[in-house]
Amino acid sequence: MAQLTIQVPDELANRLQPILHRLPELLSQLIESHTPEPLTLANSSDLPTTYTEVLDFLIQQPTPEQIAKFKVSNQAQNRLETLLEKSRMGTISELENSELEVYEQLDQLMILLKARAYSMMKNDQ
């Protein structure tokens, strides 16, 4: 069995003292109840449309030029604008906020891909 050492505030240590013998069990329950379900191909229908668009684009093995020119559909762009507006207004739901986070991650990915594509195109000249 592995041994872990953690630092906790004195007040918390005092509160944990009576249940130290149950700590491994409690930690296990906590992890099981808060571990998010990983994305799998089985639930890919739950992915935002933009995610699918990017995956479909990348699976085609695009050239650096195609990567540099890539844009999401108008439908995906409109959805992103709706989510951003809801976020600004403070009316975004938890599910919509999760979707917005996916858009932000995809945006970062595409920025990096386009930067690499432009670099490759520049080196080829």
Coordinates of N, CA, C and O in Angstrom, one line a residue:
M1 N 0.9 -1.2 0.0 CA 0.0 0.0 0.0 C 0.9 1.2 0.0 O 1.9 1.3 0.7
A2 N 0.5 2.2 -0.8 CA 1.3 3.5 -0.8 C 1.0 4.4 0.4 O -0.1 4.3 0.9
Q3 N 1.9 5.2 0.7 CA 1.7 6.1 1.8 C 1.8 7.5 1.2 O 2.7 7.9 0.5
L4 N 0.8 8.4 1.6 CA 0.8 9.7 1.1 C 0.9 10.7 2.3 O 0.4 10.4 3.4
T5 N 1.6 11.8 2.1 CA 1.8 12.8 3.1 C 1.2 14.1 2.6 O 1.6 14.5 1.5
I6 N 0.3 14.6 3.3 CA -0.3 15.9 2.8 C -0.3 16.9 4.0 O -0.2 16.5 5.2
Q7 N -0.3 18.2 3.6 CA -0.3 19.2 4.7 C -1.7 19.8 4.7 O -2.3 20.1 3.6
V8 N -2.3 19.9 5.8 CA -3.7 20.4 6.0 C -3.6 21.4 7.1 O -2.8 21.3 8.1
P9 N -4.5 22.4 7.2 CA -4.6 23.3 8.3 C -4.8 22.5 9.6 O -5.5 21.5 9.6
D10 N -4.3 23.1 10.7 CA -4.5 22.4 12.0 C -5.9 22.1 12.3 O -6.2 21.1 12.9
E11 N -6.8 23.1 12.1 CA -8.2 22.9 12.3 C -8.8 21.6 11.6 O -9.5 20.8 12.2
L12 N -8.4 21.5 10.4 CA -8.9 20.3 9.6 C -8.3 19.0 10.2 O -8.9 18.0 10.3
A13 N -7.0 19.1 10.5 CA -6.3 17.9 11.1 C -7.0 17.5 12.4 O -7.2 16.3 12.6
N14 N -7.4 18.4 13.2 CA -8.2 18.1 14.4 C -9.5 17.4 14.1 O -9.9 16.5 14.8
R15 N -10.2 17.9 13.1 CA -11.5 17.4 12.7 C -11.4 16.0 12.1 O -12.2 15.2 12.2
L16 N -10.2 15.7 11.4 CA -10.0 14.4 10.8 C -9.6 13.3 11.8 O -9.7 12.2 11.5
Q17 N -9.0 13.7 12.9 CA -8.4 12.8 13.9 C -9.4 11.6 14.2 O -9.0 10.5 14.1
P18 N -10.7 11.9 14.5 CA -11.5 10.8 14.9 C -11.8 9.8 13.7 O -12.2 8.7 14.0
I19 N -11.6 10.2 12.5 CA -11.9 9.3 11.4 C -10.7 8.9 10.6 O -10.8 8.4 9.4
L20 N -9.5 9.1 11.1 CA -8.3 8.7 10.4 C -8.3 7.3 9.8 O -7.9 7.0 8.7
H21 N -8.9 6.3 10.6 CA -8.9 4.9 10.2 C -9.8 4.7 9.0 O -9.6 3.8 8.2
R22 N -10.7 5.7 8.7 CA -11.6 5.6 7.5 C -11.1 6.4 6.3 O -11.8 6.4 5.3
L23 N -10.1 7.2 6.5 CA -9.6 8.1 5.5 C -9.5 7.5 4.1 O -9.9 8.0 3.1
P24 N -8.8 6.3 4.0 CA -8.6 5.7 2.6 C -10.0 5.4 2.0 O -10.2 5.7 0.8
E25 N -10.9 4.9 2.8 CA -12.3 4.6 2.2 C -13.0 5.9 1.8 O -13.6 5.9 0.7
L26 N -12.9 6.9 2.6 CA -13.6 8.2 2.3 C -13.0 8.8 1.1 O -13.7 9.4 0.2
L27 N -11.7 8.8 1.0 CA -11.0 9.4 -0.2 C -11.4 8.6 -1.5 O -11.7 9.2 -2.5
S28 N -11.5 7.3 -1.4 CA -11.9 6.5 -2.5 C -13.3 6.8 -2.9 O -13.6 7.0 -4.1
Q29 N -14.2 7.0 -2.0 CA -15.6 7.4 -2.3 C -15.7 8.7 -2.9 O -16.5 9.0 -3.9
L30 N -14.9 9.7 -2.4 CA -14.9 11.0 -3.0 C -14.4 11.0 -4.4 O -15.0 11.6 -5.3
I31 N -13.4 10.3 -4.7 CA -12.8 10.2 -6.1 C -13.9 9.6 -7.0 O -14.1 10.1 -8.1
E32 N -14.5 8.5 -6.6 CA -15.4 7.8 -7.4 C -16.6 8.7 -7.7 O -17.2 8.6 -8.8
S33 N -17.1 9.5 -6.8 CA -18.2 10.3 -7.0 C -18.0 11.6 -7.8 O -18.9 12.2 -8.2
H34 N -16.7 12.0 -7.9 CA -16.4 13.2 -8.6 C -15.5 13.0 -9.8 O -15.0 14.0 -10.4
T35 N -15.3 11.8 -10.3 CA -14.5 11.6 -11.4 C -15.3 11.7 -12.7 O -16.3 11.0 -12.8
P36 N -15.0 12.7 -13.5 CA -15.8 12.9 -14.7 C -15.7 11.7 -15.7 O -14.7 11.1 -15.7
E37 N -16.8 11.5 -16.4 CA -16.8 10.5 -17.4 C -15.9 10.9 -18.6 O -16.1 12.0 -19.1
P38 N -15.0 10.1 -19.0 CA -14.1 10.5 -20.1 C -15.0 10.5 -21.4 O -15.9 9.7 -21.6
L39 N -14.5 11.4 -22.3 CA -15.2 11.4 -23.6 C -14.8 10.1 -24.4 O -13.6 9.7 -24.4
T40 N -15.8 9.5 -25.0 CA -15.5 8.3 -25.8 C -16.2 8.4 -27.1 O -17.1 9.2 -27.2
L41 N -15.9 7.6 -28.0 CA -16.6 7.6 -29.3 C -18.0 7.2 -29.1 O -18.9 7.6 -29.9
A42 N -18.3 6.4 -28.1 CA -19.7 6.0 -27.9 C -20.6 7.1 -27.6 O -21.8 7.1 -27.9
N43 N -20.1 8.2 -26.9 CA -21.0 9.3 -26.6 C -20.6 10.6 -27.4 O -20.8 11.7 -27.0
S44 N -20.0 10.4 -28.6 CA -19.5 11.5 -29.4 C -20.7 12.3 -30.0 O -20.5 13.4 -30.4
S45 N -21.9 11.7 -29.9 CA -23.1 12.5 -30.4 C -23.4 13.7 -29.4 O -24.1 14.6 -29.8
D46 N -22.8 13.6 -28.2 CA -23.0 14.6 -27.2 C -22.0 15.8 -27.4 O -22.1 16.8 -26.8
L47 N -21.0 15.6 -28.3 CA -20.0 16.6 -28.5 C -20.7 17.8 -29.3 O -21.5 17.7 -30.1
P48 N -20.2 19.0 -28.9 CA -20.7 20.2 -29.7 C -20.3 20.0 -31.2 O -19.3 19.4 -31.6
T49 N -21.2 20.6 -32.0 CA -21.0 20.5 -33.5 C -19.6 20.9 -33.9 O -19.0 20.3 -34.8
T50 N -19.1 22.0 -33.3 CA -17.8 22.5 -33.7 C -16.7 21.5 -33.4 O -15.8 21.3 -34.2
Y51 N -16.8 20.7 -32.4 CA -15.8 19.7 -32.1 C -15.8 18.7 -33.2 O -14.7 18.3 -33.7
T52 N -17.0 18.2 -33.6 CA -17.1 17.3 -34.7 C -16.5 17.9 -36.0 O -15.9 17.2 -36.7
E53 N -16.8 19.1 -36.2 CA -16.3 19.8 -37.4 C -14.8 19.8 -37.5 O -14.1 19.5 -38.5
V54 N -14.1 20.1 -36.3 CA -12.7 20.1 -36.3 C -12.1 18.7 -36.4 O -11.2 18.5 -37.2
L55 N -12.7 17.7 -35.8 CA -12.3 16.3 -35.9 C -12.4 15.9 -37.4 O -11.5 15.2 -37.9
D56 N -13.5 16.1 -38.0 CA -13.7 15.7 -39.4 C -12.7 16.4 -40.3 O -12.2 15.8 -41.2
F57 N -12.4 17.7 -40.0 CA -11.4 18.4 -40.8 C -10.0 17.7 -40.6 O -9.3 17.5 -41.6
L58 N -9.6 17.5 -39.4 CA -8.3 17.0 -39.1 C -8.1 15.5 -39.6 O -7.0 15.2 -40.0
I59 N -9.1 14.7 -39.6 CA -9.0 13.4 -40.0 C -8.7 13.3 -41.5 O -8.2 12.3 -42.0
Q60 N -9.0 14.3 -42.2 CA -8.7 14.4 -43.7 C -7.2 14.7 -44.0 O -6.9 14.8 -45.1
Q61 N -6.4 14.8 -42.9 CA -5.0 15.2 -43.1 C -4.8 16.4 -44.0 O -4.2 16.3 -45.0
P62 N -5.3 17.5 -43.5 CA -5.2 18.7 -44.3 C -3.7 19.2 -44.5 O -2.9 18.9 -43.6
T63 N -3.5 19.9 -45.5 CA -2.2 20.6 -45.8 C -2.1 21.8 -44.9 O -3.1 22.3 -44.4
P64 N -0.8 22.3 -44.7 CA -0.7 23.5 -44.0 C -1.5 24.7 -44.5 O -2.1 25.5 -43.7
E65 N -1.7 24.7 -45.8 CA -2.5 25.8 -46.4 C -4.0 25.7 -46.0 O -4.7 26.6 -45.7
Q66 N -4.5 24.4 -46.0 CA -5.9 24.2 -45.6 C -6.1 24.5 -44.2 O -7.1 25.0 -43.8
I67 N -5.1 24.2 -43.3 CA -5.2 24.5 -41.9 C -5.3 26.0 -41.7 O -6.1 26.5 -40.9
A68 N -4.4 26.7 -42.4 CA -4.4 28.2 -42.3 C -5.7 28.8 -42.7 O -6.1 29.8 -42.1
K69 N -6.4 28.2 -43.6 CA -7.7 28.8 -44.1 C -8.9 28.2 -43.4 O -10.0 28.7 -43.6
F70 N -8.7 27.3 -42.5 CA -9.9 26.6 -41.9 C -10.7 27.6 -41.0 O -10.1 28.4 -40.3
K71 N -12.0 27.5 -41.2 CA -12.9 28.3 -40.3 C -14.1 27.3 -40.0 O -14.5 26.5 -40.9
V72 N -14.7 27.5 -38.8 CA -15.8 26.7 -38.5 C -17.1 27.2 -39.3 O -17.0 28.3 -39.8
S73 N -18.1 26.4 -39.3 CA -19.3 26.8 -40.0 C -20.0 28.0 -39.4 O -19.7 28.4 -38.2
N74 N -20.9 28.7 -40.1 CA -21.6 29.8 -39.6 C -22.5 29.4 -38.4 O -22.6 30.1 -37.4
Q75 N -23.0 28.2 -38.5 CA -23.8 27.6 -37.4 C -23.0 27.5 -36.1 O -23.5 27.9 -35.0
A76 N -21.8 27.0 -36.2 CA -20.9 26.9 -35.0 C -20.5 28.3 -34.5 O -20.5 28.5 -33.3
Q77 N -20.3 29.2 -35.4 CA -19.9 30.6 -35.0 C -21.0 31.2 -34.3 O -20.8 31.9 -33.3
N78 N -22.3 31.1 -34.8 CA -23.4 31.7 -34.2 C -23.7 31.1 -32.8 O -24.0 31.8 -31.9
R79 N -23.5 29.8 -32.6 CA -23.6 29.1 -31.3 C -22.6 29.7 -30.3 O -22.9 30.0 -29.2
L80 N -21.4 29.9 -30.8 CA -20.3 30.4 -29.9 C -20.7 31.8 -29.5 O -20.6 32.2 -28.3
E81 N -21.2 32.7 -30.4 CA -21.6 34.0 -30.1 C -22.7 34.0 -29.1 O -22.7 34.8 -28.1
T82 N -23.7 33.1 -29.2 CA -24.8 33.0 -28.3 C -24.3 32.6 -26.9 O -24.7 33.2 -25.9
L83 N -23.3 31.7 -26.8 CA -22.8 31.3 -25.5 C -22.0 32.4 -24.9 O -22.1 32.6 -23.7
L84 N -21.2 33.1 -25.7 CA -20.4 34.2 -25.1 C -21.4 35.3 -24.6 O -21.1 35.9 -23.5
E85 N -22.4 35.6 -25.3 CA -23.4 36.6 -24.8 C -24.1 36.2 -23.5 O -24.2 37.0 -22.6
K86 N -24.5 34.9 -23.4 CA -25.0 34.4 -22.2 C -24.0 34.5 -21.1 O -24.4 34.8 -19.9
S87 N -22.8 34.2 -21.4 CA -21.7 34.3 -20.3 C -21.6 35.8 -19.8 O -21.5 36.0 -18.6
R88 N -21.6 36.7 -20.8 CA -21.4 38.1 -20.4 C -22.6 38.6 -19.6 O -22.5 39.4 -18.7
M89 N -23.8 38.1 -19.9 CA -25.0 38.5 -19.2 C -25.2 37.8 -17.9 O -26.1 38.1 -17.1
G90 N -24.4 36.7 -17.7 CA -24.5 35.9 -16.4 C -25.7 35.0 -16.4 O -26.2 34.6 -15.4
T91 N -26.2 34.6 -17.6 CA -27.4 33.8 -17.7 C -27.0 32.4 -18.3 O -27.9 31.6 -18.7
I92 N -25.7 32.1 -18.3 CA -25.3 30.8 -18.9 C -25.5 29.7 -17.9 O -25.2 29.8 -16.7
S93 N -26.0 28.6 -18.4 CA -26.2 27.4 -17.6 C -24.9 26.6 -17.4 O -23.9 26.9 -18.1
E94 N -24.8 25.7 -16.5 CA -23.6 24.9 -16.3 C -23.3 24.1 -17.5 O -22.1 24.0 -17.9
L95 N -24.3 23.5 -18.1 CA -24.0 22.7 -19.3 C -23.5 23.6 -20.5 O -22.6 23.3 -21.2
E96 N -24.1 24.8 -20.6 CA -23.7 25.7 -21.7 C -22.2 26.2 -21.4 O -21.4 26.4 -22.3
N97 N -21.9 26.4 -20.1 CA -20.6 26.9 -19.7 C -19.6 25.8 -20.1 O -18.5 26.1 -20.6
S98 N -19.9 24.5 -19.9 CA -19.0 23.4 -20.3 C -18.8 23.4 -21.8 O -17.7 23.2 -22.3
E99 N -19.9 23.7 -22.5 CA -19.8 23.7 -24.0 C -18.9 24.9 -24.4 O -18.0 24.7 -25.3
L100 N -19.0 26.0 -23.7 CA -18.2 27.2 -24.0 C -16.7 26.8 -23.8 O -15.8 27.2 -24.5
E101 N -16.4 26.1 -22.7 CA -15.1 25.7 -22.4 C -14.5 24.8 -23.5 O -13.3 24.9 -23.9
V102 N -15.3 24.0 -24.1 CA -14.9 23.1 -25.2 C -14.5 24.0 -26.4 O -13.5 23.8 -27.1
Y103 N -15.3 25.0 -26.7 CA -15.0 26.0 -27.8 C -13.7 26.7 -27.5 O -12.9 26.9 -28.4
E104 N -13.5 27.1 -26.3 CA -12.2 27.8 -25.9 C -11.0 26.9 -26.1 O -10.0 27.3 -26.6
Q105 N -11.1 25.6 -25.8 CA -10.1 24.6 -26.0 C -9.8 24.4 -27.4 O -8.6 24.4 -27.9
L106 N -10.9 24.3 -28.2 CA -10.7 24.1 -29.6 C -10.1 25.3 -30.3 O -9.2 25.2 -31.2
D107 N -10.4 26.5 -29.8 CA -9.9 27.7 -30.3 C -8.4 27.7 -30.1 O -7.6 28.1 -31.0
Q108 N -7.9 27.4 -28.9 CA -6.5 27.3 -28.6 C -5.8 26.3 -29.5 O -4.7 26.6 -30.0
L109 N -6.4 25.2 -29.7 CA -5.8 24.1 -30.6 C -5.7 24.7 -32.0 O -4.6 24.5 -32.6
M110 N -6.7 25.3 -32.5 CA -6.6 25.8 -33.9 C -5.6 27.0 -34.0 O -4.9 27.1 -35.0
I111 N -5.5 27.8 -33.0 CA -4.4 28.9 -33.0 C -3.1 28.2 -33.1 O -2.2 28.6 -33.9
L112 N -2.8 27.2 -32.3 CA -1.5 26.5 -32.4 C -1.3 25.8 -33.7 O -0.2 25.9 -34.3
L113 N -2.3 25.2 -34.2 CA -2.2 24.5 -35.5 C -1.9 25.5 -36.6 O -1.1 25.3 -37.5
K114 N -2.7 26.6 -36.6 CA -2.5 27.6 -37.7 C -1.1 28.3 -37.6 O -0.4 28.5 -38.6
A115 N -0.6 28.5 -36.3 CA 0.8 29.0 -36.2 C 1.8 28.1 -36.8 O 2.7 28.5 -37.5
R116 N 1.6 26.8 -36.5 CA 2.6 25.8 -37.1 C 2.4 25.7 -38.6 O 3.4 25.6 -39.3
A117 N 1.2 25.8 -39.1 CA 1.0 25.8 -40.5 C 1.6 26.9 -41.2 O 2.3 26.8 -42.2
Y118 N 1.5 28.1 -40.6 CA 2.1 29.3 -41.2 C 3.6 29.2 -41.2 O 4.3 29.6 -42.1
S119 N 4.1 28.7 -40.1 CA 5.6 28.5 -40.0 C 6.1 27.5 -41.1 O 7.1 27.8 -41.7
M120 N 5.4 26.4 -41.3 CA 5.8 25.4 -42.3 C 5.7 26.1 -43.7 O 6.5 25.8 -44.5
M121 N 4.6 26.9 -43.9 CA 4.4 27.5 -45.2 C 5.6 28.5 -45.5 O 6.1 28.6 -46.6
K122 N 6.0 29.2 -44.5 CA 7.1 30.2 -44.6 C 8.4 29.5 -44.9 O 9.2 30.0 -45.7
N123 N 8.6 28.4 -44.2 CA 9.9 27.6 -44.4 C 9.9 27.0 -45.8 O 11.0 26.8 -46.3
D124 N 8.8 26.7 -46.4 CA 8.7 26.1 -47.8 C 9.0 27.1 -48.9 O 9.2 26.8 -50.0
Q125 N 8.9 28.4 -48.5 CA 9.0 29.4 -49.6 C 10.5 29.6 -50.0 O 11.4 29.5 -49.4

